Amino acid sequence: MKYFLTALHAEGLKIRKSKVIWITMAAFTIAPLMAGFFMFVLKSPELAKNSGLLGAKAQIAGEASWPSYLSLHAQIISVGGILIFGFITSWIFGREYADKTAKDLLALPYSRSIIVVAKFIAAFITNFILSAYIVSLGLLIGLIIGLPQWSSTILTQGLYVLVIVTILTIALCTPVAFFASYSGGYLAPLGFVIFTLVLSQIIAAAGFGNYFPWSIPAIYSGITEGESAIGWNSLFIIFVTSLVGFFSTLYWWLFTDQH
């Protein structure tokens, strides 16, 4: 336990002192700002009318209300999270190879599995905090705008969906860690992230999103009109995908000859 806490603390320091995380957070801040702007446009019909195409695009967000606003944030995390969370995970694992520090880690006097688990937990915590930041900023913007239909019930239901979507999306980042370790860098995992993001949209549009792991969080978020429920089979698919990514990464670090 001592070695694990030491490894986890080291990963936390790397993340906290890196400019990459702060830049990523700043970039992701655009999402709740745009969501808030759409709600502002929808809340002001005259402005929506005068803004022309912008007003038409804002209609995609639904109506100017707290249920629609919270649902929009869930959709943002389910789609944007694949890219952002995947990037952070690829950086946490791939930076060791890019910075030539992988061999230094492997020379430490404790099991490689401790390093891998510490990295996964650090990635999960970082991604979850980033999601919480986006949601908190979104709630503040919604209060400033003065959206209607506020209630504790709506807030609780909305936050519940947001938490589930966040956990499901983060769980799908384990294969990214494997590709970062296998390729020894960032390009392969980022290519994998973009590939799954594009493919998830195509498969969901074809009506088979419940069977493709990276489409399931978006479906649960309500991005597909009329569909927001996912069955246990979909959750099982995500669970298996996450385990495959985790154990593949663990196997690579434990048994592959690291040149």
XYZ file of N, CA and C in Angstrom:
777
model
N 0.829 -1.209 0.000
C 0.000 0.000 0.000
C 0.868 1.266 0.000
N 1.995 1.197 0.717
C 2.897 2.346 0.784
C 3.417 2.696 -0.605
N 3.866 1.669 -1.352
C 4.395 1.907 -2.693
C 3.309 2.444 -3.632
N 2.097 1.891 -3.473
C 0.994 2.344 -4.324
C 0.679 3.817 -4.074
N 0.594 4.216 -2.818
C 0.299 5.617 -2.493
C 1.410 6.540 -2.981
N 2.650 6.057 -2.915
C 3.779 6.843 -3.421
C 3.661 7.040 -4.931
N 3.328 5.943 -5.636
C 3.174 6.025 -7.097
C 2.012 6.935 -7.470
N 0.906 6.824 -6.730
C -0.263 7.656 -7.009
C 0.040 9.128 -6.748
N 0.784 9.390 -5.684
C 1.174 10.769 -5.370
C 2.068 11.340 -6.470
N 2.980 10.502 -6.973
C 3.878 10.944 -8.046
C 3.096 11.274 -9.305
N 2.101 10.443 -9.640
C 1.279 10.704 -10.817
C 0.481 11.990 -10.647
N 0.010 12.207 -9.422
C -0.738 13.432 -9.152
C 0.112 14.673 -9.333
N 1.366 14.602 -8.901
C 2.279 15.739 -9.058
C 2.558 16.014 -10.531
N 2.763 14.945 -11.304
C 3.009 15.111 -12.739
C 1.844 15.827 -13.408
N 0.629 15.408 -13.043
C -0.566 15.982 -13.653
C -0.750 17.437 -13.234
N -0.606 17.683 -11.930
C -0.856 19.028 -11.413
C 0.143 20.047 -11.949
N 1.373 19.636 -12.174
C 2.412 20.568 -12.599
C 2.569 20.649 -14.118
N 1.753 19.895 -14.833
C 1.854 19.908 -16.290
C 0.941 20.979 -16.882
N 1.430 21.641 -17.896
C 0.633 22.646 -18.591
C -0.428 22.003 -19.474
N -0.198 20.729 -19.851
C -1.124 20.042 -20.747
C -2.521 19.969 -20.145
N -2.602 19.620 -18.872
C -3.904 19.480 -18.217
C -4.628 20.815 -18.155
N -3.915 21.868 -17.800
C -4.539 23.186 -17.666
C -4.988 23.724 -19.015
N -4.193 23.451 -20.053
C -4.581 23.874 -21.402
C -5.822 23.106 -21.851
N -5.852 21.800 -21.555
C -7.012 20.977 -21.896
C -8.264 21.466 -21.178
N -8.114 21.819 -19.907
C -9.245 22.338 -19.133
C -9.754 23.642 -19.733
N -8.828 24.506 -20.121
C -9.214 25.779 -20.727
C -9.952 25.554 -22.045
N -9.478 24.576 -22.829
C -10.123 24.290 -24.115
C -11.527 23.720 -23.910
N -11.683 22.848 -22.917
C -12.978 22.223 -22.642
C -13.971 23.224 -22.051
N -13.453 24.339 -21.535
C -14.325 25.383 -20.978
C -15.239 25.970 -22.040
N -14.821 25.881 -23.295
C -15.631 26.413 -24.394
C -16.992 25.732 -24.445
N -17.038 24.447 -24.069
C -18.287 23.674 -24.173
C -19.425 24.255 -23.337
N -19.254 24.459 -22.016
C -20.363 25.037 -21.247
C -20.669 26.477 -21.632
N -19.658 27.210 -22.104
C -19.899 28.575 -22.554
C -20.808 28.579 -23.780
N -20.546 27.676 -24.713
C -21.392 27.579 -25.906
C -22.800 27.092 -25.547
N -22.867 26.129 -24.610
C -24.176 25.632 -24.177
C -24.989 26.753 -23.545
N -24.319 27.559 -22.713
C -24.988 28.688 -22.082
C -25.433 29.724 -23.101
N -24.595 29.937 -24.114
C -24.945 30.911 -25.155
C -26.165 30.447 -25.947
N -26.218 29.147 -26.259
C -27.383 28.607 -26.961
C -28.653 28.817 -26.147
N -28.556 28.561 -24.838
C -29.720 28.745 -23.974
C -30.134 30.221 -23.918
N -29.144 31.092 -23.910
C -29.423 32.534 -23.881
C -30.154 32.958 -25.147
N -29.718 32.413 -26.280
C -30.366 32.736 -27.564
C -31.794 32.207 -27.578
N -31.983 30.978 -27.088
C -33.317 30.388 -27.067
C -34.244 31.108 -26.088
N -33.660 31.638 -25.024
C -34.461 32.330 -24.017
C -34.907 33.708 -24.503
N -34.227 34.199 -25.539
C -34.558 35.515 -26.101
C -34.996 35.334 -27.549
N -36.260 35.088 -27.797
C -36.755 34.808 -29.153
C -36.380 35.877 -30.174
N -36.416 37.128 -29.752
C -36.085 38.212 -30.679
C -34.635 38.127 -31.116
N -33.759 37.808 -30.154
C -32.350 37.653 -30.481
C -32.148 36.469 -31.407
N -32.864 35.372 -31.145
C -32.769 34.188 -31.994
C -33.221 34.496 -33.423
N -34.263 35.302 -33.523
C -34.771 35.674 -34.848
C -33.774 36.533 -35.600
N -33.165 37.481 -34.895
C -32.214 38.388 -35.535
C -30.886 37.718 -35.862
N -30.554 36.654 -35.116
C -29.266 36.006 -35.336
C -29.290 35.024 -36.495
N -30.477 34.788 -37.068
C -30.582 33.971 -38.274
C -30.106 32.549 -38.091
N -29.027 32.193 -38.784
C -28.510 30.830 -38.777
C -28.096 30.402 -37.381
N -27.513 31.311 -36.617
C -27.091 30.993 -35.261
C -28.292 30.593 -34.416
N -29.387 31.318 -34.601
C -30.598 30.981 -33.869
C -31.121 29.612 -34.268
N -31.025 29.286 -35.555
C -31.467 27.974 -36.029
C -30.618 26.867 -35.436
N -29.309 27.092 -35.348
C -28.428 26.094 -34.761
C -28.700 25.918 -33.280
N -29.085 27.001 -32.625
C -29.370 26.921 -31.191
C -30.566 26.033 -30.922
N -31.472 25.890 -31.922
C -32.652 25.054 -31.733
C -32.279 23.601 -31.491
N -31.080 23.223 -31.905
C -30.614 21.854 -31.697
C -30.552 21.534 -30.212
N -30.289 22.567 -29.406
C -30.165 22.375 -27.959
C -31.508 22.148 -27.293
N -32.610 22.290 -28.031
C -33.936 22.098 -27.453
C -34.539 23.406 -27.005
N -35.172 23.396 -25.856
C -35.789 24.602 -25.317
C -34.923 25.193 -24.222
N -35.187 26.443 -23.907
C -34.427 27.118 -22.860
C -34.995 26.744 -21.500
N -34.534 25.628 -20.953
C -35.002 25.153 -19.657
C -33.894 24.337 -19.007
N -34.010 24.143 -17.713
C -32.999 23.370 -16.997
C -32.914 21.917 -17.463
N -34.036 21.223 -17.706
C -33.920 19.844 -18.202
C -33.136 19.750 -19.510
N -33.443 20.649 -20.456
C -32.732 20.646 -21.738
C -31.264 21.017 -21.555
N -31.018 21.966 -20.665
C -29.659 22.449 -20.424
C -28.781 21.351 -19.819
N -29.315 20.644 -18.829
C -28.563 19.555 -18.202
C -28.358 18.403 -19.181
N -29.391 18.126 -19.991
C -29.264 17.081 -20.995
C -28.196 17.438 -22.025
N -28.120 18.714 -22.381
C -27.109 19.174 -23.333
C -25.702 18.961 -22.781
N -25.523 19.206 -21.488
C -24.213 18.977 -20.869
C -23.851 17.485 -20.866
N -24.849 16.645 -20.633
C -24.605 15.204 -20.678
C -24.160 14.776 -22.072
N -24.785 15.354 -23.089
C -24.415 15.041 -24.470
C -23.006 15.534 -24.788
N -22.668 16.705 -24.255
C -21.327 17.263 -24.474
C -20.267 16.344 -23.883
N -20.523 15.858 -22.669
C -19.549 14.987 -22.009
C -19.468 13.632 -22.705
N -20.608 13.110 -23.157
C -20.610 11.796 -23.798
C -19.856 11.792 -25.123
N -19.899 12.904 -25.837
C -19.195 12.995 -27.125
C -17.815 13.639 -26.957
N -17.799 14.828 -26.359
C -16.520 15.510 -26.159
C -15.620 14.780 -25.196
N -16.224 14.045 -24.245
C -15.421 13.310 -23.278
C -14.603 12.206 -23.919
N -15.126 11.597 -24.976
C -14.352 10.568 -25.674
C -13.029 11.147 -26.146
N -13.084 12.362 -26.647
C -11.884 13.018 -27.158
C -11.013 13.552 -26.021
N -11.609 14.308 -25.093
C -10.848 14.953 -24.026
C -10.301 13.938 -23.027
N -11.174 13.047 -22.542
C -10.732 12.039 -21.583
C -9.718 11.092 -22.218
N -9.951 10.770 -23.486
C -9.004 9.912 -24.189
C -7.653 10.574 -24.341
N -7.652 11.881 -24.631
C -6.396 12.610 -24.767
C -5.617 12.617 -23.451
N -6.318 12.861 -22.349
C -5.660 12.900 -21.050
C -5.076 11.534 -20.697
N -5.839 10.467 -20.960
C -5.352 9.117 -20.679
C -4.141 8.788 -21.530
N -4.182 9.139 -22.808
C -3.046 8.875 -23.691
C -1.816 9.650 -23.237
N -2.034 10.855 -22.718
C -0.909 11.660 -22.241
C -0.311 11.060 -20.975
N -1.143 10.603 -20.051
C -0.645 10.042 -18.794
C 0.208 8.806 -19.038
N -0.179 7.976 -19.999
C 0.591 6.766 -20.296
C 1.673 7.009 -21.348
N 1.345 7.794 -22.365
C 2.291 7.982 -23.459
C 3.445 8.904 -23.153
N 3.269 9.815 -22.191
C 4.328 10.774 -21.893
C 5.587 10.088 -21.371
N 5.421 8.929 -20.723
C 6.587 8.223 -20.194
C 7.522 7.790 -21.321
N 6.950 7.469 -22.462
C 7.759 7.066 -23.610
C 8.266 8.284 -24.368
N 7.418 9.288 -24.506
C 7.823 10.508 -25.208
C 8.927 11.242 -24.454
N 8.860 11.226 -23.117
C 9.865 11.909 -22.295
C 11.036 11.016 -21.919
N 11.036 9.773 -22.417
C 12.115 8.812 -22.146
C 12.246 8.486 -20.658
N 11.126 8.443 -19.959
C 11.165 8.136 -18.523
C 10.581 6.760 -18.206
N 10.144 6.023 -19.227
C 9.535 4.713 -18.996
C 10.507 3.756 -18.321
N 11.754 3.733 -18.775
C 12.743 2.824 -18.187
C 13.050 3.185 -16.742
N 12.991 4.471 -16.436
C 13.205 4.893 -15.048
C 12.105 4.356 -14.147
N 10.865 4.375 -14.645
C 9.750 3.838 -13.863
C 9.905 2.338 -13.645
N 10.320 1.648 -14.707
C 10.447 0.194 -14.622
C 11.591 -0.229 -13.712
N 12.515 0.671 -13.439
C 13.651 0.361 -12.572
C 13.338 0.574 -11.094
N 12.158 1.101 -10.805
C 11.785 1.346 -9.410
C 11.587 0.023 -8.665
N 11.852 0.019 -7.348
C 11.827 -1.239 -6.567
C 10.425 -1.704 -6.160
N 9.468 -1.630 -7.075
C 8.162 -2.215 -6.803
C 7.519 -2.645 -8.106
N 6.458 -3.422 -7.974
C 5.823 -4.061 -9.122
C 5.348 -3.051 -10.163
N 5.462 -3.458 -11.422
C 4.974 -2.613 -12.512
C 3.460 -2.455 -12.452
N 2.780 -3.451 -11.884
C 1.321 -3.375 -11.775
C 0.898 -2.192 -10.906
N 1.716 -1.850 -9.923
C 1.421 -0.701 -9.065
C 1.442 0.578 -9.900
N 2.408 0.680 -10.792
C 2.519 1.856 -11.660
C 1.294 1.976 -12.560
N 0.899 0.855 -13.170
C -0.237 0.855 -14.090
C -1.529 1.234 -13.371
N -1.781 0.608 -12.226
C -3.010 0.892 -11.475
C -3.027 2.345 -11.007
N -1.869 2.841 -10.551
C -1.782 4.236 -10.107
C -2.091 5.188 -11.258
N -1.609 4.859 -12.444
C -1.872 5.702 -13.606
C -3.357 5.687 -13.973
N -3.973 4.513 -13.920
C -5.397 4.426 -14.241
C -6.243 5.211 -13.234
N -5.919 5.080 -11.964
C -6.673 5.815 -10.946
C -6.452 7.316 -11.096
N -5.223 7.722 -11.379
C -4.925 9.144 -11.591
C -5.690 9.672 -12.803
N -5.766 8.868 -13.857
C -6.519 9.272 -15.056
C -7.998 9.399 -14.742
N -8.542 8.439 -13.981
C -9.961 8.481 -13.629
C -10.280 9.724 -12.801
N -9.462 9.983 -11.781
C -9.697 11.141 -10.912
C -9.594 12.439 -11.696
N -8.577 12.540 -12.541
C -8.377 13.756 -13.336
C -9.556 14.001 -14.270
N -9.980 12.953 -14.969
C -11.092 13.091 -15.907
C -12.396 13.412 -15.179
N -12.608 12.799 -14.028
C -13.830 13.051 -13.271
C -13.853 14.490 -12.747
N -12.713 14.965 -12.267
C -12.627 16.351 -11.790
C -12.883 17.328 -12.938
N -12.344 17.006 -14.109
C -12.565 17.856 -15.280
C -14.046 17.909 -15.633
N -14.719 16.757 -15.580
C -16.153 16.724 -15.842
C -16.921 17.530 -14.799
N -16.521 17.382 -13.520
C -17.187 18.133 -12.446
C -17.004 19.634 -12.636
N -15.833 20.022 -13.119
C -15.568 21.444 -13.386
C -16.479 21.971 -14.483
N -16.621 21.196 -15.556
C -17.469 21.604 -16.677
C -18.924 21.732 -16.230
N -19.391 20.765 -15.450
C -20.778 20.791 -14.978
C -20.999 21.963 -14.016
N -20.047 22.183 -13.115
C -20.176 23.283 -12.149
C -20.219 24.629 -12.854
N -19.347 24.794 -13.846
C -19.348 26.030 -14.624
C -20.668 26.179 -15.375
N -21.167 25.061 -15.914
C -22.437 25.092 -16.622
C -23.591 25.484 -15.709
N -23.604 24.960 -14.485
C -24.661 25.317 -13.527
C -24.613 26.802 -13.185
N -23.395 27.319 -13.011
C -23.248 28.753 -12.706
C -23.773 29.603 -13.854
N -23.437 29.224 -15.077
C -23.911 29.969 -16.257
C -25.431 29.897 -16.352
N -25.988 28.703 -16.071
C -27.437 28.552 -16.117
C -28.147 29.430 -15.101
N -27.553 29.563 -13.908
C -28.133 30.432 -12.882
C -28.057 31.897 -13.293
N -26.955 32.271 -13.927
C -26.793 33.655 -14.382
C -27.820 33.991 -15.463
N -28.022 33.035 -16.383
C -28.995 33.249 -17.456
C -30.415 33.319 -16.903
N -30.662 32.555 -15.840
C -31.999 32.525 -15.254
C -32.934 31.589 -15.987
N -32.479 30.366 -16.248
C -33.297 29.399 -16.964
C -34.506 28.981 -16.122
N -35.637 28.727 -16.769
C -36.843 28.305 -16.035
C -36.816 26.820 -15.700
N -37.819 26.381 -14.941
C -38.040 24.987 -14.556
C -36.956 24.454 -13.625
N -36.465 25.310 -12.755
C -35.487 24.858 -11.768
C -36.204 24.159 -10.624
N -35.686 23.002 -10.228
C -36.196 22.317 -9.048
C -35.140 21.319 -8.584
N -35.222 20.950 -7.331
C -34.249 20.006 -6.791
C -34.370 18.639 -7.464
N -35.585 18.273 -7.843
C -35.804 16.986 -8.516
C -35.140 16.960 -9.881
N -35.347 18.025 -10.649
C -34.732 18.118 -11.982
C -33.213 18.142 -11.869
N -32.698 18.883 -10.890
C -31.248 18.958 -10.694
C -30.683 17.593 -10.324
N -31.355 16.888 -9.419
C -30.882 15.569 -8.986
C -30.879 14.581 -10.141
N -31.960 14.581 -10.916
C -32.039 13.677 -12.071
C -30.973 14.011 -13.112
N -30.793 15.315 -13.354
C -29.795 15.742 -14.334
C -28.385 15.376 -13.906
N -28.063 15.591 -12.637
C -26.728 15.261 -12.126
C -26.489 13.754 -12.128
N -27.541 12.994 -11.860
C -27.422 11.532 -11.893
C -27.009 11.064 -13.289
N -27.691 11.586 -14.296
C -27.357 11.229 -15.677
C -25.936 11.665 -16.013
N -25.551 12.861 -15.575
C -24.211 13.380 -15.855
C -23.132 12.500 -15.227
N -23.359 12.056 -14.003
C -22.382 11.199 -13.327
C -22.248 9.858 -14.053
N -23.382 9.249 -14.422
C -23.339 7.963 -15.124
C -22.646 8.104 -16.475
N -22.982 9.150 -17.214
C -22.364 9.379 -18.525
C -20.855 9.577 -18.368
N -20.460 10.337 -17.354
C -19.037 10.567 -17.110
C -18.299 9.269 -16.816
N -18.857 8.441 -15.933
C -18.213 7.179 -15.563
C -18.125 6.234 -16.763
N -19.199 6.151 -17.544
C -19.190 5.274 -18.719
C -18.148 5.735 -19.737
N -18.064 7.037 -19.944
C -17.112 7.570 -20.927
C -15.675 7.375 -20.466
N -15.419 7.606 -19.174
C -14.068 7.403 -18.645
C -13.669 5.932 -18.722
N -14.626 5.042 -18.445
C -14.340 3.606 -18.474
C -13.848 3.149 -19.843
N -14.270 3.854 -20.888
C -13.886 3.478 -22.248
C -12.503 3.981 -22.642
N -11.803 4.599 -21.695
C -10.466 5.133 -21.981
C -9.359 4.100 -21.756
N -9.678 2.943 -21.169
C -8.624 1.961 -20.905
C -7.953 1.433 -22.182
N -8.689 1.204 -23.276
C -7.995 0.791 -24.507
C -7.029 1.860 -25.017
N -7.345 3.123 -24.747
C -6.454 4.216 -25.148
C -5.108 4.073 -24.448
N -5.151 3.697 -23.165
C -3.915 3.495 -22.405
C -3.073 2.383 -23.016
N -3.739 1.334 -23.493
C -3.003 0.238 -24.122
C -2.300 0.706 -25.392
N -3.020 1.435 -26.248
C -2.418 1.904 -27.491
C -1.280 2.888 -27.227
N -1.407 3.693 -26.164
C -0.327 4.613 -25.801
C 0.906 3.836 -25.362
N 0.694 2.760 -24.605
C 1.812 1.939 -24.131
C 2.410 1.114 -25.268
N 1.541 0.537 -26.073
C 1.997 -0.322 -27.170
C 2.789 0.459 -28.214
N 2.294 1.656 -28.539
C 2.947 2.460 -29.581
C 4.086 3.310 -29.023
N 4.092 3.503 -27.712
C 5.156 4.299 -27.103
C 5.047 5.780 -27.416
N 3.831 6.315 -27.428
C 3.667 7.738 -27.725
C 2.210 8.149 -27.740
N 1.938 9.267 -28.448
C 0.599 9.852 -28.449
C -0.196 9.609 -29.726
N 0.471 9.482 -30.864
C -0.221 9.475 -32.148
C -1.196 8.316 -32.298
N -0.768 7.106 -31.995
C -1.631 5.927 -32.144
C -2.871 6.014 -31.252
N -2.712 6.330 -29.966
C -3.930 6.430 -29.133
C -4.865 7.548 -29.562
N -4.322 8.676 -29.995
C -5.174 9.778 -30.453
C -5.890 9.398 -31.742
N -5.193 8.660 -32.610
C -5.836 8.165 -33.829
C -6.969 7.202 -33.484
N -6.732 6.371 -32.485
C -7.775 5.440 -32.026
C -8.970 6.196 -31.465
N -8.713 7.245 -30.696
C -9.787 8.054 -30.110
C -10.642 8.684 -31.202
N -10.001 9.289 -32.186
C -10.734 9.934 -33.279
C -11.524 8.903 -34.080
N -10.908 7.745 -34.299
C -11.584 6.671 -35.042
C -12.850 6.218 -34.318
N -12.766 5.985 -33.010
C -13.932 5.534 -32.241
C -14.998 6.627 -32.165
N -14.549 7.894 -32.097
C -15.506 9.002 -32.038
C -16.325 9.091 -33.314
N -15.653 8.986 -34.452
C -16.346 9.045 -35.747
C -17.230 7.817 -35.938
N -16.673 6.660 -35.614
C -17.406 5.414 -35.804
C -18.641 5.344 -34.902
N -18.536 5.911 -33.705
C -19.676 5.897 -32.781
C -20.858 6.668 -33.347
N -20.580 7.776 -34.052
C -21.650 8.563 -34.656
C -22.305 7.803 -35.810
N -21.493 7.128 -36.602
C -22.010 6.389 -37.755
C -22.865 5.209 -37.299
N -22.343 4.454 -36.332
C -23.063 3.260 -35.861
C -24.345 3.650 -35.134
N -24.289 4.728 -34.353
C -25.501 5.193 -33.651
C -26.559 5.631 -34.659
N -26.133 6.319 -35.721
C -27.070 6.767 -36.755
C -27.689 5.583 -37.495
N -26.924 4.475 -37.569
C -27.421 3.279 -38.249
C -28.366 2.472 -37.369
N -28.473 2.854 -36.092
C -29.402 2.172 -35.194
C -28.817 1.043 -34.384
N -27.472 0.897 -34.417
C -26.830 -0.189 -33.676
C -25.948 0.339 -32.540
N -26.248 1.559 -32.080
C -25.424 2.187 -31.062
C -25.377 1.439 -29.747
N -26.450 0.706 -29.416
C -26.490 -0.039 -28.152
C -25.467 -1.164 -28.091
N -24.881 -1.506 -29.242
C -23.927 -2.613 -29.285
C -22.495 -2.142 -29.525
N -22.307 -0.859 -29.672
C -20.962 -0.312 -29.872
C -20.598 0.505 -28.636
N -19.561 0.130 -27.906
C -19.254 0.748 -26.607
C -19.230 2.265 -26.617
N -18.589 2.850 -27.615
C -18.394 4.301 -27.620
C -19.640 5.079 -28.045
N -20.696 4.384 -28.453
C -21.965 5.041 -28.761
C -22.905 5.041 -27.560
N -22.683 4.130 -26.624
C -23.617 3.918 -25.519
C -23.749 5.131 -24.595
N -22.647 5.791 -24.163
C -22.818 6.973 -23.299
C -23.644 8.069 -23.953
N -23.457 8.284 -25.254
C -24.219 9.316 -25.963
C -25.700 8.963 -26.010
N -26.004 7.688 -26.218
C -27.407 7.258 -26.235
C -28.033 7.486 -24.870
N -27.298 7.138 -23.808
C -27.827 7.326 -22.455
C -28.035 8.807 -22.136
N -27.207 9.657 -22.717
C -27.320 11.092 -22.462
C -28.553 11.695 -23.124
N -29.164 10.945 -24.062
C -30.346 11.434 -24.748
C -30.050 12.151 -26.040
N -28.869 11.920 -26.597
C -28.492 12.629 -27.817
C -29.337 12.161 -29.001
N -29.834 10.915 -28.932
C -30.715 10.398 -29.967
C -32.147 10.597 -29.522
N -32.897 11.353 -30.287
C -34.267 11.700 -29.900
C -35.113 10.444 -29.715
N -35.759 10.380 -28.556
C -36.622 9.234 -28.285
C -35.896 8.073 -27.647
N -34.555 8.155 -27.534
C -33.783 7.069 -26.944
C -32.898 7.626 -25.844
N -33.014 7.051 -24.650
C -32.140 7.428 -23.553
C -31.885 6.249 -22.625
N -32.605 5.154 -22.865
C -32.461 3.974 -22.017
C -31.466 3.005 -22.637
N -30.640 2.442 -21.799
C -29.717 1.404 -22.240
C -29.914 0.188 -21.351
N -29.781 -0.989 -21.937
C -30.007 -2.218 -21.194
C -28.747 -2.720 -20.518
N -28.921 -3.796 -19.758
C -27.771 -4.392 -19.081
C -26.751 -4.932 -20.070
N -27.212 -5.310 -21.250
C -26.267 -5.797 -22.258
C -25.309 -4.692 -22.689
N -25.819 -3.463 -22.778
C -24.949 -2.331 -23.148
C -23.934 -2.047 -22.048
N -24.394 -2.093 -20.799
C -23.474 -1.882 -19.675
C -22.428 -2.993 -19.621
N -22.841 -4.207 -19.940
C -21.905 -5.332 -19.950
C -20.850 -5.151 -21.037
N -21.271 -4.628 -22.185
C -20.329 -4.378 -23.282
C -19.270 -3.366 -22.860
N -19.702 -2.288 -22.190
C -18.742 -1.292 -21.716
C -17.817 -1.897 -20.664
N -18.378 -2.706 -19.765
C -17.593 -3.343 -18.711
C -16.511 -4.236 -19.308
N -16.880 -5.047 -20.282
C -15.922 -5.955 -20.926
C -14.857 -5.159 -21.678
N -15.279 -4.122 -22.397
C -14.334 -3.282 -23.145
C -13.319 -2.638 -22.200
N -13.813 -2.151 -21.073
C -12.936 -1.524 -20.090
C -11.945 -2.527 -19.516
N -12.427 -3.721 -19.197
C -11.546 -4.754 -18.645
C -10.488 -5.186 -19.657
N -10.894 -5.329 -20.907
C -9.939 -5.723 -21.953
C -8.835 -4.680 -22.073
N -9.218 -3.407 -22.062
C -8.220 -2.346 -22.139
C -7.304 -2.332 -20.930
N -7.884 -2.536 -19.747
C -7.092 -2.521 -18.515
C -6.078 -3.665 -18.485
N -6.559 -4.892 -18.720
C -5.668 -6.044 -18.623
C -4.673 -6.106 -19.782
N -5.043 -5.569 -20.943
C -4.089 -5.491 -22.056
C -2.941 -4.555 -21.706
N -3.284 -3.422 -21.101
C -2.257 -2.465 -20.673
C -1.383 -3.073 -19.590
N -2.017 -3.723 -18.630
C -1.270 -4.358 -17.534
C -0.328 -5.427 -18.065
N -0.821 -6.246 -19.007
C 0.011 -7.297 -19.596
C 1.212 -6.685 -20.318
N 0.976 -5.619 -21.050
C 2.062 -4.992 -21.791
C 3.167 -4.495 -20.852
N 2.778 -3.866 -19.769
C 3.770 -3.344 -18.819
C 4.467 -4.464 -18.042
N 3.765 -5.562 -17.795
C 4.335 -6.623 -16.965
C 5.250 -7.567 -17.760
N 4.836 -7.900 -18.975
C 5.510 -9.002 -19.661
C 6.236 -8.621 -20.949
N 5.976 -7.452 -21.479
C 6.656 -7.069 -22.721
C 8.029 -6.515 -22.413
N 8.979 -6.920 -23.235
C 10.339 -6.416 -23.063
C 10.389 -4.956 -23.453
N 10.653 -4.103 -22.491
C 10.684 -2.656 -22.726
C 12.098 -2.237 -23.135
N 12.264 -2.004 -24.429
C 13.607 -1.644 -24.934
C 13.898 -0.175 -24.629
